[in-house]
XYZ file of C-alpha atoms in Angstrom:
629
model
C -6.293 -1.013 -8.743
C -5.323 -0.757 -5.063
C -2.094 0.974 -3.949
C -0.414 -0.184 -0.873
C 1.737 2.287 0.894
C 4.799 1.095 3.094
C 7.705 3.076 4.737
C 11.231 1.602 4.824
C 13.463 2.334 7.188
C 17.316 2.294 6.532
C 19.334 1.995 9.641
C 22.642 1.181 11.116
C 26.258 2.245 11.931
C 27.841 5.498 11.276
C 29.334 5.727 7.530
C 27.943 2.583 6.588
C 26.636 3.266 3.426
C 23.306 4.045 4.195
C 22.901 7.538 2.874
C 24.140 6.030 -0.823
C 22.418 2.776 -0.485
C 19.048 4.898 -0.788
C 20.304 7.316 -3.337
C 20.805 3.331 -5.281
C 17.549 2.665 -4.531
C 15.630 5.642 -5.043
C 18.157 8.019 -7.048
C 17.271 10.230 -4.168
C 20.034 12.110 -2.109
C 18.361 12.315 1.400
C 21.358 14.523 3.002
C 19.702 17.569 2.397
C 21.663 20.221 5.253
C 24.467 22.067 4.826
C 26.096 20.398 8.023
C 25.117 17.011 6.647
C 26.947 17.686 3.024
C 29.780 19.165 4.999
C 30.470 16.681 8.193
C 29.189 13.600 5.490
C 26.941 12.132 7.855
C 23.498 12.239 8.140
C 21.583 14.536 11.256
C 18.574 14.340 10.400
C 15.975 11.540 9.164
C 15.962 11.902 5.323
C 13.158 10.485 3.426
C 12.649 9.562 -0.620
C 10.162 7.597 -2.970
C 11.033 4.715 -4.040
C 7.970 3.695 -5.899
C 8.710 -0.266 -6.489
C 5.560 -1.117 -8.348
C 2.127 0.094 -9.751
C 0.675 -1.149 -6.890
C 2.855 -0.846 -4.522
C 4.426 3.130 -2.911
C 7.109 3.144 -0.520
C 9.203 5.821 1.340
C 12.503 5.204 2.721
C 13.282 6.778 5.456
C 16.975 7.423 6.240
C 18.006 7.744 9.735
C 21.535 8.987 11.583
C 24.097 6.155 12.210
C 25.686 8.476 14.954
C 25.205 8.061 18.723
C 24.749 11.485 19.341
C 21.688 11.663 16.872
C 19.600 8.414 18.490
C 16.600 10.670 19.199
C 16.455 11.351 15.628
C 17.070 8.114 14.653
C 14.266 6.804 16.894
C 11.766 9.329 15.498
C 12.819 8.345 11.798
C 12.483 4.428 12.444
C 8.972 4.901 14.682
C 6.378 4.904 12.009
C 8.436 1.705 9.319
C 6.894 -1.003 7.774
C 9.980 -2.740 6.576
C 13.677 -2.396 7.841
C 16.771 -2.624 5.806
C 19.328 -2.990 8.871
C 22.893 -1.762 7.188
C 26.387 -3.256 7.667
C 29.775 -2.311 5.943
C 31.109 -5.296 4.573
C 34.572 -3.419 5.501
C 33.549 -2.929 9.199
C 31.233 -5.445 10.118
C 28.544 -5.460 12.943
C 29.772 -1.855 15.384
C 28.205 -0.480 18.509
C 25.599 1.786 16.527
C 24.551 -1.563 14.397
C 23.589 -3.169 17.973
C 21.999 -0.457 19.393
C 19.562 -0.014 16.057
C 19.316 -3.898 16.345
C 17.749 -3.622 19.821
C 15.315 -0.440 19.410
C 13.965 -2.242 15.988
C 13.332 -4.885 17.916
C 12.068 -3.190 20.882
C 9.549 -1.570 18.062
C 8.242 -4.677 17.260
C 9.848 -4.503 13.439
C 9.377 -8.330 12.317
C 10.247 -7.410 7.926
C 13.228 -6.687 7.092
C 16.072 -7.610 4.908
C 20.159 -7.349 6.314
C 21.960 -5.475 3.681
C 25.996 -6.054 3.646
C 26.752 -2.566 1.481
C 30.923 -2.109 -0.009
C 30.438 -5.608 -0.342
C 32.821 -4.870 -3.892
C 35.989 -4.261 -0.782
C 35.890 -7.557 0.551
C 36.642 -11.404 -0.446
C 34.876 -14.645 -0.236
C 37.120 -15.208 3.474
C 35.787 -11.784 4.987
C 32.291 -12.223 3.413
C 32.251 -15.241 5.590
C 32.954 -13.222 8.722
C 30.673 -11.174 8.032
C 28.246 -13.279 8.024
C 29.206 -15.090 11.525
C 29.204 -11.285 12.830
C 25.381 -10.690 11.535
C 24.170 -14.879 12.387
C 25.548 -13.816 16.248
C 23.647 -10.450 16.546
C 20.506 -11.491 15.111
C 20.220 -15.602 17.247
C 17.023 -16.269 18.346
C 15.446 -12.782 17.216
C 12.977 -11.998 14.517
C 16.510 -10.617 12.378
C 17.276 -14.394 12.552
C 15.070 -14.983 9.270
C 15.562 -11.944 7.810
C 17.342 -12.496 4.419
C 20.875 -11.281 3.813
C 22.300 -9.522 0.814
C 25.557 -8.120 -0.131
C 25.270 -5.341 -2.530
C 27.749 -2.332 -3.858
C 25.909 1.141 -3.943
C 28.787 2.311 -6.510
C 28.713 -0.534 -8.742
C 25.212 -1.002 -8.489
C 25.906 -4.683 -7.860
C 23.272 -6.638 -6.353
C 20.696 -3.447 -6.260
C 17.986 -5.262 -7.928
C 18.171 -8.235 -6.313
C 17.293 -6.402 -3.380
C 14.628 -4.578 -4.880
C 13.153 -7.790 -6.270
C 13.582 -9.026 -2.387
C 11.581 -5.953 -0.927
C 9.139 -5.964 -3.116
C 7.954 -10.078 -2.411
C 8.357 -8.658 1.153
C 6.156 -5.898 0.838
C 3.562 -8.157 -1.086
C 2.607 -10.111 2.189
C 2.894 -7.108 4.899
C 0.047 -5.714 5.857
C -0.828 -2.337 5.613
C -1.577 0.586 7.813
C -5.697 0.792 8.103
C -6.714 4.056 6.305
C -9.881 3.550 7.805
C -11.047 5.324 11.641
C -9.375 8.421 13.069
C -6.455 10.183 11.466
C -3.095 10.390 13.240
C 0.465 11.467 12.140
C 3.342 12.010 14.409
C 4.922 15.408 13.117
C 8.843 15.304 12.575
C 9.442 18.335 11.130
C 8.216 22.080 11.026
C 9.135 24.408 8.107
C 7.296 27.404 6.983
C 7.076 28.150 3.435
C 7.356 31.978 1.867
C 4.026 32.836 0.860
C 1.786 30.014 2.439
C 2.407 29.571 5.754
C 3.688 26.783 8.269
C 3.881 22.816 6.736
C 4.278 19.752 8.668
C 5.605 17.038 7.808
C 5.586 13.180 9.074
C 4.636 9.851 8.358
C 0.588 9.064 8.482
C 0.758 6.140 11.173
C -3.404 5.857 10.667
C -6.771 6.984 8.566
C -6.567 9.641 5.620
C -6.467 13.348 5.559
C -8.035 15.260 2.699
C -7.262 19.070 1.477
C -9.528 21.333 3.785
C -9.884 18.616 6.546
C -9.938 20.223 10.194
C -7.696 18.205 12.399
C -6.073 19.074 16.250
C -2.304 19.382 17.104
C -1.644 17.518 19.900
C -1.017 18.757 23.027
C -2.315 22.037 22.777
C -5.567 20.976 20.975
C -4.502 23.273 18.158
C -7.618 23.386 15.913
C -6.197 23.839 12.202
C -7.242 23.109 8.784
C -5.547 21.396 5.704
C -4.913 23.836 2.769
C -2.835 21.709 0.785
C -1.356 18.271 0.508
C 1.972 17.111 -0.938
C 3.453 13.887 -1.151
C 6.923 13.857 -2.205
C 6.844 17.770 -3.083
C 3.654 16.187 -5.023
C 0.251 18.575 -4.735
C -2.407 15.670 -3.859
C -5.900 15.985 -2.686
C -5.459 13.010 0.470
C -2.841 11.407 2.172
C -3.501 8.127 3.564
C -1.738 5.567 6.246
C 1.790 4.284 5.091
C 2.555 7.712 3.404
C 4.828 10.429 3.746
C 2.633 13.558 3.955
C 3.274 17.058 4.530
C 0.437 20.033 5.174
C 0.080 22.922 4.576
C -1.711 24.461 7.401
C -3.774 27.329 8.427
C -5.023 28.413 11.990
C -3.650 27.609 15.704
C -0.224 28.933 17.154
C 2.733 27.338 15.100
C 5.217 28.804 17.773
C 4.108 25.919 19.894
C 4.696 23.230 17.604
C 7.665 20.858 17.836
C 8.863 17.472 16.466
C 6.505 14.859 18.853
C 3.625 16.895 18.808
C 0.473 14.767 16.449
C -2.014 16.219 13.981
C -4.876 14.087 14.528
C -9.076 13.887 14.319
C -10.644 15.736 16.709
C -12.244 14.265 19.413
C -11.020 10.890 19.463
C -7.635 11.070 20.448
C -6.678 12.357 24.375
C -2.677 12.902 26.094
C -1.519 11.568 29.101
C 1.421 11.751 31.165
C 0.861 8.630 32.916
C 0.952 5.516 30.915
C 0.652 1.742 31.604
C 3.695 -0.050 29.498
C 4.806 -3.637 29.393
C 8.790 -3.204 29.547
C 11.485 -5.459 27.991
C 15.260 -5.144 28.287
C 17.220 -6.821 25.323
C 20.592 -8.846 25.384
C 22.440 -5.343 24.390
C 21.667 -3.753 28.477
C 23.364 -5.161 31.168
C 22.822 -2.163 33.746
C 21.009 -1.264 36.507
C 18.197 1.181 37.192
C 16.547 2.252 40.395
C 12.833 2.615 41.015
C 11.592 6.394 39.914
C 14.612 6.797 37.981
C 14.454 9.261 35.309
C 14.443 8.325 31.840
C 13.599 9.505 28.378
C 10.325 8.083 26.880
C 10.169 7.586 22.904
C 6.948 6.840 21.086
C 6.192 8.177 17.781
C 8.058 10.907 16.721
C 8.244 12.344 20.910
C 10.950 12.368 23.527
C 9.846 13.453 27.196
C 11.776 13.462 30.147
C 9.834 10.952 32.875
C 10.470 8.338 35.702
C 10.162 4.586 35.438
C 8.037 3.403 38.571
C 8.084 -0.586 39.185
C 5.083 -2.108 41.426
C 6.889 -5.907 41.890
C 11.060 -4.208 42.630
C 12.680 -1.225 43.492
C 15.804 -1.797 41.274
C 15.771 -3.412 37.592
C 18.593 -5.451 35.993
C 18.633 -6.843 32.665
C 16.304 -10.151 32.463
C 14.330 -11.774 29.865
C 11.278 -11.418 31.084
C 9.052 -8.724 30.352
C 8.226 -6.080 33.413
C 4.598 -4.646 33.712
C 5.324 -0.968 35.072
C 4.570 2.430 33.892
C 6.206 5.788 33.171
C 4.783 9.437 34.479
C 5.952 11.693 31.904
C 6.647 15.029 32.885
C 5.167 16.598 29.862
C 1.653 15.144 28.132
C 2.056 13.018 24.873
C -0.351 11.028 22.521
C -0.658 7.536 22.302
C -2.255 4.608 22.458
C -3.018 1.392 23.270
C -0.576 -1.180 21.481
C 1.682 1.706 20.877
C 5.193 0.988 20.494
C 7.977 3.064 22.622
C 11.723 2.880 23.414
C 13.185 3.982 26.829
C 16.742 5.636 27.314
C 18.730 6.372 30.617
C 19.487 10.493 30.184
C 22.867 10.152 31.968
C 24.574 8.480 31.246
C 23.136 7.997 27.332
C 21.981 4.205 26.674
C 19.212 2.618 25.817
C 17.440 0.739 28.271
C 14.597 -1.358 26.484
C 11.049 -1.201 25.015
C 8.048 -2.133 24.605
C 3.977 -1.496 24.000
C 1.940 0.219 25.195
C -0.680 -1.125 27.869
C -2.999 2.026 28.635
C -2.326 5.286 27.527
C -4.467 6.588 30.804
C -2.691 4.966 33.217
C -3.616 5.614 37.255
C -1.820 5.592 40.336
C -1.322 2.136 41.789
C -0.134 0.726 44.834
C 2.888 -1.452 44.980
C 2.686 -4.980 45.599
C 1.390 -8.116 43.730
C -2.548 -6.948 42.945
C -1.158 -4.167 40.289
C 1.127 -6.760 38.294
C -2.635 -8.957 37.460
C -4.386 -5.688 36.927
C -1.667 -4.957 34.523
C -1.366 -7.532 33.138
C -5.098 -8.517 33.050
C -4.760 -4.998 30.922
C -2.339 -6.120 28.379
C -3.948 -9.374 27.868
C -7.632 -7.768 27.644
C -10.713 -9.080 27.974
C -12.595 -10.488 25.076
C -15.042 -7.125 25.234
C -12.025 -4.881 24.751
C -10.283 -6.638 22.118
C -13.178 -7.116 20.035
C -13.771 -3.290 20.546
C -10.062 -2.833 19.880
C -10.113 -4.384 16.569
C -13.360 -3.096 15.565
C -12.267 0.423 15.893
C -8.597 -0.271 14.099
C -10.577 -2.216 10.805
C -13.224 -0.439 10.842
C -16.051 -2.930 9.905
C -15.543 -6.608 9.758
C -18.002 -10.002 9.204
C -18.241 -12.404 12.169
C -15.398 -14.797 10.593
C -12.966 -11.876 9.591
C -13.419 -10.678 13.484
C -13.085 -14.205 15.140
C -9.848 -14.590 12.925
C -8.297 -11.175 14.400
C -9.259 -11.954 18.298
C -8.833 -15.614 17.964
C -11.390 -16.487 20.708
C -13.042 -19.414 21.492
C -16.441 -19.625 20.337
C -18.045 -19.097 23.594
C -15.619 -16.281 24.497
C -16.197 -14.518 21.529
C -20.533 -14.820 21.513
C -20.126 -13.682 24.565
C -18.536 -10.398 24.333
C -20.616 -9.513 21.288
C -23.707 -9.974 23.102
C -22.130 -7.704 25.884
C -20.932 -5.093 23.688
C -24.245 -5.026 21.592
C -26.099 -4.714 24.725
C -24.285 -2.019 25.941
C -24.555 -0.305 22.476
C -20.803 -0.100 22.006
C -20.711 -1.850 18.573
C -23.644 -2.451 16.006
C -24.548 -4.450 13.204
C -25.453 -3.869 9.921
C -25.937 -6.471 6.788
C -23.873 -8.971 8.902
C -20.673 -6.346 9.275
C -19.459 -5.409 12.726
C -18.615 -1.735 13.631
C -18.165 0.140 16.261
C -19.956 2.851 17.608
C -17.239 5.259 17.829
C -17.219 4.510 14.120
C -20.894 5.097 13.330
C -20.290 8.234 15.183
C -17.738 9.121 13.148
C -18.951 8.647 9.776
C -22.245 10.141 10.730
C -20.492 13.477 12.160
C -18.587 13.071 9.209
C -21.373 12.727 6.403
C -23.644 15.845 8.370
C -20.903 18.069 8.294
C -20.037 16.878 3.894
C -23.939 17.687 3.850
C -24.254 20.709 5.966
C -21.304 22.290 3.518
C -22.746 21.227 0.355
C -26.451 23.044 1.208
C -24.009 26.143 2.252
C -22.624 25.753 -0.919
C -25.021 24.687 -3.026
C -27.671 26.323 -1.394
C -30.503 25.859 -4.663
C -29.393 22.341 -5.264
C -31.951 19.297 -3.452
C -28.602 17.328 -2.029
C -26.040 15.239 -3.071
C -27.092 12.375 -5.558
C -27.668 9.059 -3.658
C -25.029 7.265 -6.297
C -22.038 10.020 -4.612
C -23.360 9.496 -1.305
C -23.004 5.978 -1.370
C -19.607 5.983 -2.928
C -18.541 8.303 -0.357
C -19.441 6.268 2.209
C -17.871 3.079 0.726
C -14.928 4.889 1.487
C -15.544 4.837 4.626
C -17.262 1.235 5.651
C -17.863 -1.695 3.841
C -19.988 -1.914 0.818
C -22.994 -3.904 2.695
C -22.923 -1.973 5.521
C -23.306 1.507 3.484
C -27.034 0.919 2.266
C -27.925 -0.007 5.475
C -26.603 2.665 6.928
C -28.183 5.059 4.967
C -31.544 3.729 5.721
C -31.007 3.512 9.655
C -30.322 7.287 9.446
C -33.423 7.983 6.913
C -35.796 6.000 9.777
C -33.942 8.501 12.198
C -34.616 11.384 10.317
C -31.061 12.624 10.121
C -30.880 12.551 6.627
C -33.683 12.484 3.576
C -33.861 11.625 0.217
C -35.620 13.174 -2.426
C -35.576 12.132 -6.341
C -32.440 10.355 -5.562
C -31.213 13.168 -3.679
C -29.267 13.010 -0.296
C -29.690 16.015 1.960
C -30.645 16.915 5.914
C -34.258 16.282 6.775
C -34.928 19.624 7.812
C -33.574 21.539 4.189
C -35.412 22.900 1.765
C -33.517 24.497 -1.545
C -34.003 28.046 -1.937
C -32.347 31.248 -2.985
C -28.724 32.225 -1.713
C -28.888 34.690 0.741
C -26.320 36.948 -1.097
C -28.590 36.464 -4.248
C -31.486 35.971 -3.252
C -33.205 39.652 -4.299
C -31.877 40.045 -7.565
C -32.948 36.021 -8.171
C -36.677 37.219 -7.340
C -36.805 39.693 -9.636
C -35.917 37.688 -12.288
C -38.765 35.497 -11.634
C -41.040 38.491 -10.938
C -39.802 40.247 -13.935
C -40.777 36.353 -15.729
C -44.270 36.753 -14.468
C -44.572 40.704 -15.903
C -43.922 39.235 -19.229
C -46.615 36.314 -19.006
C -47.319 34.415 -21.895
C -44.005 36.202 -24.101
C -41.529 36.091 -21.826
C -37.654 36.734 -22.614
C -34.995 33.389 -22.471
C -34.361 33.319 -18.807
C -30.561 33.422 -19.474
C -31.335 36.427 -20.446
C -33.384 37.692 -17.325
C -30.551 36.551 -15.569
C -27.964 37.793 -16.639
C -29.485 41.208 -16.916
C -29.317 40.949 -12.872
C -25.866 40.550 -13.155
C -26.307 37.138 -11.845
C -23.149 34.799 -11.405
C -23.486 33.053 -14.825
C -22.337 29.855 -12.992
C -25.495 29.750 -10.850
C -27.774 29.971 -13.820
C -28.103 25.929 -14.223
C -28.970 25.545 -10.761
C -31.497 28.362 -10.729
C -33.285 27.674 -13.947
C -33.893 23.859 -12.190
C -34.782 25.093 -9.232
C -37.224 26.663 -10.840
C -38.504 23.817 -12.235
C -38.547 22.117 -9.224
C -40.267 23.569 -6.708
C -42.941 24.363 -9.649
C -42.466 28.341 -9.928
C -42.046 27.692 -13.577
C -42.398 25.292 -16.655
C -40.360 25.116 -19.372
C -41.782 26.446 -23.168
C -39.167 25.480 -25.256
C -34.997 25.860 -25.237
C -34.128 28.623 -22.373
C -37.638 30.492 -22.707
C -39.560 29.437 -19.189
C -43.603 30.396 -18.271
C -43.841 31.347 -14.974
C -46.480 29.202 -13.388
C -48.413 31.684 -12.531
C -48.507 33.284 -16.372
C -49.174 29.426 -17.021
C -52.312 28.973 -14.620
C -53.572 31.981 -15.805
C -52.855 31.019 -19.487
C -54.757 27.665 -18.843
C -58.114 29.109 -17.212
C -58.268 31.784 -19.680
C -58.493 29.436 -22.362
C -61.026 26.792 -20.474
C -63.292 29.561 -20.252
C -63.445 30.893 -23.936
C -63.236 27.037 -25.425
C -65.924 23.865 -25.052
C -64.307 20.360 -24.738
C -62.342 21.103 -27.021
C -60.035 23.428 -29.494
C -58.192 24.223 -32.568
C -54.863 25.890 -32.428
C -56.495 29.135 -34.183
C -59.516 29.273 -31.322
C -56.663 28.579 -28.791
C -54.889 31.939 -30.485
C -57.960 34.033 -30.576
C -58.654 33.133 -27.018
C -55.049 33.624 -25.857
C -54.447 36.737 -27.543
C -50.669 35.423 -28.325
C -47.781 34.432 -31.418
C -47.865 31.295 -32.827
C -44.113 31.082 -31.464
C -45.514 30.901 -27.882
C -48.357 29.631 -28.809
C -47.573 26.195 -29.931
C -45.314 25.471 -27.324
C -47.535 26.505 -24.908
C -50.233 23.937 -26.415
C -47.707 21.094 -26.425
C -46.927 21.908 -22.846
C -50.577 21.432 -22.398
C -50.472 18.149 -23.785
C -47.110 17.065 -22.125
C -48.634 17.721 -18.607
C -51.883 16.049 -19.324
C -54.336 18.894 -19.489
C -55.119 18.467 -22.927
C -54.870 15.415 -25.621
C -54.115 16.068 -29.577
C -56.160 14.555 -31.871
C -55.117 15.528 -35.615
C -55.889 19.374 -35.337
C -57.766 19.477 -32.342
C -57.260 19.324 -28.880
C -59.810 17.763 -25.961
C -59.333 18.858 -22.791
C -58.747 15.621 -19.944
């Protein structure tokens, strides 16, 4: 069974119920702070589980309702899925409600459900109002089909109707791609007593195991994961749509803030420059002048910049969207398709949003050229989007990726014959992927390979069966077999008796071991044809006992010795030796008493000696004697 993970974001007006309507939901108090539990209101994003189904894990996330906490509210709605807008039935639609109306929609929210909470204070005449108040603010918006439902947080009244109504929500949104790079937007920094400095945030992308090394962006912060909880949950991965917070070790936590991103190395770059397509909603009727400064919101970040226009020097409020750009004065993360909010500093107001054209923008001249290169940008070309999508599914068949770009057939033949020429995507089993992605698995399965042989250092490689599963994980199923034999005709990887390992190793001793292993064996070929159980031997080298399976195969393997019977092992030199000596004083054939007199040895080595003989093929049994092959 496959679990979906969402994140639900509460928001709204001051003291409208939000705060109890997800302690209804989830039984979960989310004002956590002493100021919160004293002032009543919430400061900070709070965030619970609210685990609808088996196969379907949500997290609601909690914003503030007051204007002086709209960064914070920003940063808590910036990574949602689904949006429960709140409205007191007592109050109606307020200032805050609007301005969480427009920066949802400037975020591109399009599921949601408007919930009417102390619906139990009004009558059937205000419940009408009501609704006028919430059909006016949400006309010819995405809100306008968003289902409505009046509920009481106290009385529990109409709870699981909305429930029931999230949930067939939830069953048709789509979820975040756990697949490609990992990135999460960090919102808060704690360190615990004892284990060091967590962050915490919502995984906007890919999956993050226990002992994973990521960057913290900016800085390029090289850490590692040491442990994974979500919920206050110990896990061993966190994947898109969840709630995560690590435990990490490594880099300089006193540079860390809310808006800095743990991410994959090498795939993700900051700018302070970024292409944006802008829109301004019914809520702003202001001015602003060209190079104005403003504050820039994407993710969990807020940076002081200036809004610079290439078609006007001043912007009003129109419905059309504006292709422009903002020069931050500190670097960020993002990407392309990112959402982001902008806000006029002084006085505080929101000002619009929008997405996110190029997150490596360049300086342009003004005039009528940069508008079509812009927006020649935000509509892509066919190469760009098909290399867009590749790299956010990770590996798709020729109908799935048509569906996704929606090109014409020409269009779309024609970019894949570009890309594949220019060895930017590939093709395995029918399945499209990008190279970025190849790269990435690749650099990922080396470096699972290069730790196991550290690890496992007597061990051939990882069985073909795991490695395959692994990578399943990864790609599609087709394209994993495939895979593996593109890098086996490369020589990157080899496999050996079903085992998966680097071309170039070769099993052998551990270096901290490796003496005391070889004189076990040497102290196995003293003892020649009576030699001691080898658990034994090893053990009397004060040998990690946990090592002693992989040794005694090793053994085995790479032919150093055979196995008697039980844990008693012949070296194979004792066992060469054994075999000649016996030729020599024997004809074509032998009885087990000639093959004692010859041997010079107990009947308790002896016959299992002889019926190695026969097991290997040197010699065949008939009744009582044997004839050498």
């Amino acid at each position: 069974m496959t679990v979906k993970y969402y994140t639900i974001g509460m928001a709204g007006h001051i003291d409208h119920g939000k705060t109890t309507l997800t302690k209804a939901l989830s039984g979960v108090d989310t004002d956590t702070l002493k100021e919160e539990k004293e002032r009543k209101i919430t400061i900070e994003p709070g965030f619970a589980p609210f685990p609808l189904t088996d196969e379907i894990n949500t997290s609601i996330v909690d914003v503030p309702g007051h204007e002086k906490f709209i960064r914070q509210m920003i940063a808590g709605v910036a990574g949602i899925d689904l949006v429960l807008l709140v409205i007191a039935a007592d109050e109606g639609v307020m200032p805050q409600t609007r301005e969480h109306f427009e920066i949802l929609s400037y975020l591109g929210i399009e599921t949601g459900v408007i919930v009417v909470t102390k619906s139990d204070l009004i009558d059937e005449e205000m419940r009408l109002l009501v609704e006028e108040d919430i059909g006016e603010l949400t006309r010819s918006t995405a809100f306008a089909t968003f289902p409505v439902h009046f509920v009481d947080s106290i009385s529990m009244s109409g709870i699981d109707d909305l429930k029931n109504e999230i949930g067939q929500l939830l069953q048709g949104t789509q979820t975040r791609s756990s697949q490609g790079p990992f990135r999460m937007p960090i919102d808060h920094i704690f360190t615990v007593k004892g284990q060091g400095t967590v962050v915490r945030g919502t995984v906007y992308e890919g999956e993050v195991r226990e002992g994973d090394d990521l960057i913290i962006e900016p800085g390029n912060d090289k850490v590692k994961i040491r442990k994974l909880q979500v919920h206050k949950q110990d896990v061993n991965s966190a994947k898109a749509g969840q709630r995560a917070a690590l435990n990490l070790s490594g880099g300089s936590r006193t540079a860390w803030k809310r808006g800095h991103v743990l991410l994959s190395p090498h795939v993700f770059s900051t700018t302070d420059m970024i292409d944006i397509v802008l829109s301004t909603g019914n809520g702003w009727d202001g001015k602003i002048k060209q190079r104005a400064p403003v504050k820039f919101y994407t993710g969990t970040s807020e940076v002081m910049g200036k809004l610079v226009f290439f078609d006007r020097n001043e912007l009003e409020n129109n419905s059309h969207q504006i292709f422009c750009q903002v020069r931050l004065d500190e670097e960020i993360v993002t990407k392309r398709g990112d959402k982001y909010i902008i806000r006029r500093p002084s006085p505080e107001e929101t000002i619009g949003g929008g997405e996110v054209i190029d997150p490596n923008g360049s300086i342009y001249k003004f005039g009528t050229n940069t508008i079509e290169l812009l927006k020649s940008k935000y509509e892509g070309t066919p190469q760009e989007r098909v290399l867009h999508t590749l790299e956010k599914e990770g590996s798709l068949t020729e109908i799935d990726l048509k569906k996704l770009t929606g090109f014409e057939e020409q269009d779309f033949n024609e970019a894949i014959y570009q890309l594949l020429e220019l060895n930017s995507i590939h093709q395995i089993q029918g399945y499209y992927f990008a190279a970025l992605t190849l790269e990435r698995v690749q650099s990922e399965w080396i470096d699972r390979l290069k730790q196991f042989h550290e690890e496992n250092p007597l061990r051939q490689g990882i069985p073909k069966a795991e490695a395959v599963q692994y990578l399943k994980g990864k790609l599609h199923p087709k394209v994993v077999n495939g895979l593996i034999d593109q890098w086996i005709e490369t020589s990157i990887i080899s496999v050996t008796d079903q085992f998966v390992h680097l071309s170039d190793f070769k099993p052998d001793f551990p270096q901290k071991w490796s003496m005391r292993m070889s004189q076990v064996l040497e102290r196995l070929e003293e003892m020649k044809l009576e030699p001691d159980d080898l658990l034994s031997l090893f053990k009397s080298q004060q040998l990690p006992e946990e090592l002693y399976n992989d040794y005694k195969y090793h053994l085995i393997k790479t032919n150093h010795a055979v196995v008697l019977f039980d844990e008693v092992l012949l070296s194979k030199s004792a066992f060469d030796t054994a075999v000649e000596q016996l030729r020599s004083k024997t004809n074509g054939s032998f009885t087990v008493q000639e093959a004692k007199v010859a041997l010079d040895t107990s009947r308790k080595f002896l016959i299992p000696f002889l019926e190695c003989l026969d097991t290997n093929g040197y010699t065949i049994r008939d009744s009582n004697v044997r004839k050498w092959v």
